[in-house]
Amino acid sequence: MATNRTFSMIKPDAFADGHTGGILTMINEAGYKIKAIKVIKLTDEKAGQFYEVHKERSFFGDLKRVMSAGPIVALVLEKENAVADFRKLIGATNPANAEEGTIRKKYAKSLESNAVHGSDSDENAALESSFFFSQFEIV
Ligand code: GDP
């Protein structure tokens, strides 16, 4: 059964470029409530843990470098059908393929600096939320 929560990150590129407000507005206008939010800077090691599923990929080193290059905004978001609808809202991984009206179409610079993360399953949404937040930090 689908849960009503997902996990998102505003990535270092979008945070550094001042797009946090614009992205949060798009998220709110899509009907999501913010259940937890924090600005935090990942180390290379922590970025590697978060993206461990990609550790054998050729771009893993780049991914860790990009994700630890500056602060990120970690978010737990709530809405009906949260995970699937959020993937639609952020758009394709490669912004060249992202549809008009999506966050990545508007704010992503490249495949590696693609502005936002969104969980791809309910199970990962729960795991990723607990990577950043204790149960007391999620309202
Ligand atoms: P997502 O769920 O849409 O974020 O995509 P993935 O889980 O497949 O990949 C995680 C992140 O790794 C993406 O958001 C990209 O920033 C990055 N990434 C994915 N594929 C590539 C690639 O081929 N090259 C590089 N440099 N980065 C990639």
Coordinates of N, CA and C and ligand atoms in Angstrom, one line a residue:
M1 N 0.8 -1.2 0.0 CA 0.0 0.0 0.0 C 0.9 1.3 0.0
A2 N 0.5 2.2 -0.8 CA 1.3 3.5 -0.9 C 1.2 4.3 0.4
T3 N 2.3 4.8 0.9 CA 2.2 5.7 2.0 C 2.1 7.1 1.4
N4 N 1.9 8.1 2.3 CA 1.7 9.5 1.8 C 2.9 10.4 2.1
R5 N 4.0 9.8 2.2 CA 5.2 10.6 2.4 C 6.4 10.3 1.5
T6 N 7.1 11.3 1.1 CA 8.3 11.1 0.4 C 9.4 11.9 0.9
F7 N 10.7 11.6 0.5 CA 11.8 12.4 0.9 C 12.4 13.1 -0.3
S8 N 12.8 14.3 0.0 CA 13.4 15.1 -1.1 C 14.7 15.8 -0.6
M9 N 15.5 16.2 -1.5 CA 16.7 17.1 -1.2 C 16.7 18.1 -2.3
I10 N 17.0 19.4 -1.8 CA 17.4 20.4 -2.8 C 18.9 20.3 -2.8
K11 N 19.5 20.0 -4.0 CA 20.9 19.6 -4.1 C 21.8 20.9 -4.0
P12 N 23.1 20.7 -3.8 CA 24.0 21.8 -3.6 C 24.0 22.8 -4.7
D13 N 23.9 22.4 -5.9 CA 23.9 23.4 -7.0 C 22.7 24.4 -6.9
A14 N 21.5 23.8 -6.7 CA 20.3 24.6 -6.6 C 20.3 25.5 -5.4
F15 N 20.8 24.9 -4.2 CA 20.8 25.7 -3.0 C 21.8 26.9 -3.2
A16 N 23.0 26.6 -3.8 CA 24.0 27.7 -4.0 C 23.5 28.8 -4.9
D17 N 22.7 28.4 -5.9 CA 22.2 29.4 -6.9 C 21.0 30.1 -6.4
G18 N 20.5 29.9 -5.1 CA 19.4 30.6 -4.6 C 18.0 30.2 -5.0
H19 N 17.9 28.9 -5.4 CA 16.6 28.4 -5.9 C 15.8 27.7 -4.9
T20 N 16.2 27.8 -3.6 CA 15.5 27.1 -2.5 C 14.0 27.6 -2.5
G21 N 13.9 28.9 -2.4 CA 12.5 29.5 -2.3 C 11.6 29.1 -3.5
G22 N 12.2 29.2 -4.7 CA 11.4 28.8 -5.9 C 11.0 27.4 -5.9
I23 N 11.9 26.5 -5.5 CA 11.6 25.1 -5.5 C 10.6 24.7 -4.4
L24 N 10.7 25.4 -3.2 CA 9.7 25.1 -2.1 C 8.4 25.6 -2.6
T25 N 8.3 26.7 -3.3 CA 7.0 27.2 -3.8 C 6.4 26.2 -4.7
M26 N 7.2 25.7 -5.7 CA 6.6 24.6 -6.6 C 6.1 23.4 -5.8
I27 N 6.8 23.0 -4.8 CA 6.5 21.9 -3.9 C 5.1 22.2 -3.2
N28 N 5.1 23.4 -2.6 CA 3.8 23.7 -1.9 C 2.6 23.8 -2.9
E29 N 2.9 24.4 -4.0 CA 1.8 24.6 -5.0 C 1.3 23.3 -5.5
A30 N 2.2 22.3 -5.5 CA 1.7 20.9 -5.9 C 1.0 20.2 -4.8
G31 N 0.8 20.8 -3.7 CA 0.0 20.2 -2.6 C 0.7 19.5 -1.5
Y32 N 2.0 19.6 -1.5 CA 2.8 18.9 -0.5 C 2.9 19.8 0.8
K33 N 2.8 19.1 1.9 CA 3.0 19.8 3.2 C 4.5 19.4 3.7
I34 N 5.2 20.3 4.2 CA 6.5 20.1 4.7 C 6.4 19.5 6.2
K35 N 6.9 18.3 6.3 CA 6.8 17.6 7.6 C 8.2 17.7 8.4
A36 N 9.2 18.0 7.6 CA 10.6 18.1 8.2 C 11.4 18.9 7.2
I37 N 12.3 19.7 7.7 CA 13.2 20.5 6.8 C 14.5 20.8 7.6
K38 N 15.6 20.7 6.9 CA 16.9 21.1 7.5 C 17.9 21.4 6.4
V39 N 18.8 22.4 6.7 CA 19.9 22.6 5.9 C 21.1 21.9 6.5
I40 N 21.8 21.2 5.7 CA 22.9 20.3 6.2 C 23.9 20.1 5.1
K41 N 25.2 20.0 5.5 CA 26.2 19.7 4.5 C 26.7 18.3 4.6
L42 N 26.6 17.5 3.5 CA 27.1 16.1 3.6 C 28.6 16.1 3.4
T43 N 29.2 15.1 4.1 CA 30.6 14.8 3.8 C 30.6 13.9 2.5
D44 N 31.8 13.7 1.9 CA 31.9 12.8 0.8 C 31.5 11.4 1.3
E45 N 31.8 11.0 2.5 CA 31.5 9.7 3.0 C 30.0 9.5 3.2
K46 N 29.3 10.6 3.7 CA 27.9 10.5 3.9 C 27.1 10.5 2.6
A47 N 27.6 11.3 1.6 CA 27.0 11.3 0.3 C 27.1 9.9 -0.3
G48 N 28.2 9.2 -0.1 CA 28.4 7.9 -0.6 C 27.5 6.9 0.0
Q49 N 27.2 7.1 1.3 CA 26.3 6.2 2.0 C 24.9 6.4 1.5
F50 N 24.5 7.7 1.3 CA 23.2 8.0 0.8 C 22.9 7.3 -0.6
Y51 N 24.0 7.4 -1.5 CA 23.9 6.9 -2.8 C 24.6 5.6 -3.0
E52 N 24.6 4.8 -1.9 CA 25.3 3.5 -1.9 C 24.9 2.6 -3.1
V53 N 23.6 2.7 -3.5 CA 23.1 1.8 -4.5 C 23.9 2.1 -5.8
H54 N 24.5 3.2 -6.0 CA 25.3 3.6 -7.2 C 26.8 3.3 -7.1
K55 N 27.2 2.6 -6.0 CA 28.7 2.6 -5.7 C 29.5 1.9 -6.8
E56 N 28.9 1.1 -7.6 CA 29.7 0.4 -8.7 C 29.6 1.2 -10.0
R57 N 28.9 2.3 -10.0 CA 28.7 3.1 -11.3 C 29.9 4.0 -11.5
S58 N 30.2 4.2 -12.8 CA 31.4 5.1 -13.1 C 31.3 6.5 -12.6
F59 N 30.0 7.0 -12.4 CA 29.9 8.3 -12.0 C 29.8 8.5 -10.4
F60 N 30.1 7.4 -9.7 CA 29.9 7.5 -8.2 C 30.8 8.5 -7.6
G61 N 32.0 8.6 -8.0 CA 33.0 9.6 -7.5 C 32.5 11.0 -7.7
D62 N 32.0 11.3 -9.0 CA 31.5 12.6 -9.3 C 30.2 12.9 -8.5
L63 N 29.4 11.9 -8.3 CA 28.1 12.1 -7.6 C 28.4 12.5 -6.1
K64 N 29.4 11.8 -5.5 CA 29.8 12.1 -4.1 C 30.4 13.5 -4.0
R65 N 31.2 13.9 -5.0 CA 31.8 15.2 -5.0 C 30.7 16.3 -5.2
V66 N 29.8 16.1 -6.1 CA 28.8 17.1 -6.4 C 27.8 17.2 -5.1
M67 N 27.5 16.1 -4.5 CA 26.6 16.1 -3.4 C 27.2 16.6 -2.1
S68 N 28.5 16.7 -2.0 CA 29.1 17.2 -0.8 C 29.8 18.5 -1.1
A69 N 29.5 19.1 -2.2 CA 30.2 20.4 -2.6 C 29.6 21.6 -1.8
G70 N 28.5 21.5 -1.2 CA 27.9 22.6 -0.4 C 26.6 22.1 0.3
P71 N 26.0 23.0 1.0 CA 24.8 22.6 1.8 C 23.7 22.1 0.9
I72 N 22.8 21.2 1.5 CA 21.6 20.7 0.8 C 20.5 21.1 1.8
V73 N 19.2 21.0 1.2 CA 18.0 21.1 2.1 C 17.4 19.7 2.0
A74 N 17.3 19.1 3.2 CA 16.6 17.8 3.3 C 15.1 18.0 3.7
L75 N 14.2 17.3 3.1 CA 12.8 17.5 3.3 C 12.0 16.2 3.4
V76 N 11.1 16.2 4.3 CA 10.1 15.1 4.3 C 8.8 15.8 3.9
L77 N 8.1 15.2 2.9 CA 6.9 15.9 2.3 C 5.7 14.9 2.4
E78 N 4.6 15.5 2.6 CA 3.4 14.7 2.7 C 2.3 15.1 1.7
K79 N 1.7 14.2 1.1 CA 0.6 14.4 0.2 C 0.1 13.0 -0.2
E80 N -1.2 12.9 -0.6 CA -1.6 11.6 -1.1 C -0.7 11.2 -2.3
N81 N -0.4 9.9 -2.4 CA 0.4 9.4 -3.5 C 1.7 10.1 -3.7
A82 N 2.3 10.4 -2.5 CA 3.5 11.3 -2.5 C 4.6 10.9 -3.4
V83 N 5.0 9.7 -3.3 CA 6.3 9.3 -4.0 C 6.1 9.4 -5.5
A84 N 5.0 8.8 -6.1 CA 4.9 8.8 -7.5 C 4.6 10.2 -8.1
D85 N 3.8 11.0 -7.4 CA 3.5 12.3 -7.8 C 4.7 13.2 -7.7
F86 N 5.6 13.0 -6.8 CA 6.8 13.8 -6.6 C 7.7 13.5 -7.8
R87 N 7.8 12.3 -8.2 CA 8.7 12.0 -9.3 C 8.2 12.7 -10.6
K88 N 6.9 12.8 -10.7 CA 6.4 13.5 -11.9 C 6.7 15.0 -11.7
L89 N 6.6 15.5 -10.5 CA 6.8 17.0 -10.3 C 8.3 17.3 -10.6
I90 N 9.2 16.4 -10.2 CA 10.7 16.8 -10.4 C 11.1 16.6 -11.9
G91 N 10.5 15.6 -12.6 CA 10.9 15.4 -14.0 C 12.0 14.4 -14.1
A92 N 12.4 14.2 -15.4 CA 13.4 13.2 -15.7 C 14.8 13.5 -15.1
T93 N 15.5 12.4 -14.8 CA 16.8 12.6 -14.1 C 17.7 13.5 -15.0
N94 N 17.7 13.3 -16.3 CA 18.5 14.2 -17.2 C 17.6 15.4 -17.6
P95 N 17.9 16.6 -17.1 CA 17.0 17.7 -17.4 C 16.8 17.9 -18.9
A96 N 17.7 17.4 -19.7 CA 17.4 17.6 -21.2 C 16.1 16.8 -21.6
N97 N 15.7 15.8 -20.8 CA 14.5 15.1 -21.0 C 13.3 15.5 -20.1
A98 N 13.5 16.5 -19.3 CA 12.5 16.8 -18.3 C 11.4 17.7 -19.0
E99 N 10.2 17.4 -18.7 CA 9.0 18.1 -19.3 C 8.9 19.5 -18.7
E100 N 8.3 20.3 -19.5 CA 7.9 21.7 -19.1 C 7.1 21.6 -17.8
G101 N 7.3 22.5 -16.9 CA 6.5 22.6 -15.7 C 7.1 21.7 -14.6
T102 N 8.2 21.0 -14.8 CA 8.8 20.2 -13.8 C 9.9 21.0 -13.1
I103 N 10.3 20.6 -11.9 CA 11.3 21.4 -11.2 C 12.7 21.3 -11.9
R104 N 13.0 20.1 -12.4 CA 14.3 19.9 -13.1 C 14.3 20.7 -14.4
K105 N 13.2 20.8 -15.1 CA 13.2 21.6 -16.3 C 13.5 23.0 -16.0
K106 N 13.0 23.5 -14.9 CA 13.2 24.9 -14.5 C 14.6 25.2 -13.9
Y107 N 15.0 24.3 -13.0 CA 16.2 24.6 -12.2 C 17.4 23.8 -12.4
A108 N 17.3 22.6 -13.1 CA 18.5 21.8 -13.2 C 19.5 22.3 -14.2
K109 N 20.8 22.1 -13.9 CA 21.8 22.6 -14.8 C 22.4 21.5 -15.7
S110 N 22.4 20.3 -15.2 CA 23.0 19.2 -15.9 C 22.5 17.9 -15.3
L111 N 22.9 16.8 -15.9 CA 22.6 15.5 -15.3 C 23.1 15.3 -13.9
E112 N 24.3 15.8 -13.7 CA 24.8 15.6 -12.3 C 24.4 16.7 -11.3
S113 N 24.1 17.9 -11.9 CA 23.6 19.0 -11.0 C 22.2 19.2 -11.4
N114 N 21.3 18.3 -10.9 CA 19.9 18.3 -11.4 C 18.9 18.7 -10.4
A115 N 19.4 19.6 -9.5 CA 18.6 20.5 -8.6 C 17.9 19.8 -7.4
V116 N 17.3 18.6 -7.7 CA 16.5 18.0 -6.6 C 16.6 16.4 -6.7
H117 N 16.4 15.8 -5.5 CA 16.3 14.4 -5.4 C 14.8 14.1 -5.0
G118 N 14.3 13.0 -5.4 CA 13.0 12.5 -4.9 C 13.1 11.0 -4.8
S119 N 12.6 10.4 -3.7 CA 12.6 9.0 -3.5 C 11.9 8.3 -4.6
D120 N 12.3 7.0 -4.9 CA 11.7 6.3 -6.0 C 10.8 5.2 -5.5
S121 N 10.6 5.0 -4.2 CA 9.7 4.0 -3.7 C 9.3 4.4 -2.2
D122 N 8.2 3.9 -1.7 CA 7.8 4.1 -0.3 C 8.9 3.7 0.6
E123 N 9.5 2.5 0.3 CA 10.5 1.9 1.2 C 11.7 2.9 1.3
N124 N 12.2 3.4 0.1 CA 13.3 4.3 0.1 C 13.0 5.6 0.7
A125 N 11.7 6.1 0.6 CA 11.3 7.3 1.2 C 11.5 7.2 2.7
A126 N 11.1 6.1 3.3 CA 11.2 5.9 4.7 C 12.7 5.8 5.2
L127 N 13.5 5.0 4.4 CA 14.9 4.9 4.7 C 15.6 6.2 4.6
E128 N 15.4 7.0 3.5 CA 16.1 8.2 3.3 C 15.6 9.3 4.3
S129 N 14.4 9.3 4.7 CA 13.9 10.2 5.7 C 14.7 9.9 7.0
S130 N 14.8 8.7 7.4 CA 15.5 8.3 8.6 C 17.0 8.5 8.5
F131 N 17.6 8.6 7.3 CA 19.0 8.9 7.1 C 19.3 10.4 7.7
F132 N 18.3 11.3 7.5 CA 18.5 12.7 7.9 C 17.8 13.1 9.1
F133 N 16.7 12.4 9.5 CA 15.8 12.9 10.6 C 15.5 11.8 11.6
S134 N 15.5 12.2 12.9 CA 15.0 11.3 13.9 C 13.5 11.4 13.9
Q135 N 12.8 10.4 14.5 CA 11.4 10.4 14.5 C 10.8 11.7 15.1
F136 N 11.5 12.3 16.0 CA 11.0 13.5 16.7 C 11.2 14.8 15.9
E137 N 11.9 14.7 14.8 CA 12.1 15.8 13.9 C 11.1 15.9 12.8
I138 N 10.3 14.8 12.7 CA 9.3 14.8 11.6 C 7.9 15.0 12.3
V139 N 7.2 16.1 11.9 CA 6.0 16.4 12.7 C 4.8 15.7 12.1
Ligands
GDP1 P1 17.2 10.0 -9.8 O1 16.4 9.1 -8.9 O2 16.3 10.7 -10.9 O3 17.9 11.1 -9.0 O4 18.3 9.2 -10.5 P2 19.3 8.0 -10.1 O5 18.9 7.5 -8.8 O6 19.4 7.1 -11.3 O7 20.7 8.8 -10.0 C1 21.0 9.5 -8.8 C2 21.7 10.8 -9.3 O8 23.0 10.4 -9.9 C3 21.0 11.6 -10.4 O9 20.0 12.4 -9.8 C4 22.1 12.3 -11.1 O10 22.4 13.5 -10.4 C5 23.3 11.4 -10.9 N1 23.5 10.6 -12.2 C6 22.7 9.6 -12.7 N2 23.2 9.1 -13.8 C7 24.3 9.8 -14.0 C8 25.4 9.7 -15.0 O11 25.3 8.9 -16.0 N3 26.4 10.6 -14.9 C9 26.5 11.4 -13.9 N4 27.6 12.2 -13.8 N5 25.6 11.5 -12.9 C10 24.5 10.7 -13.0

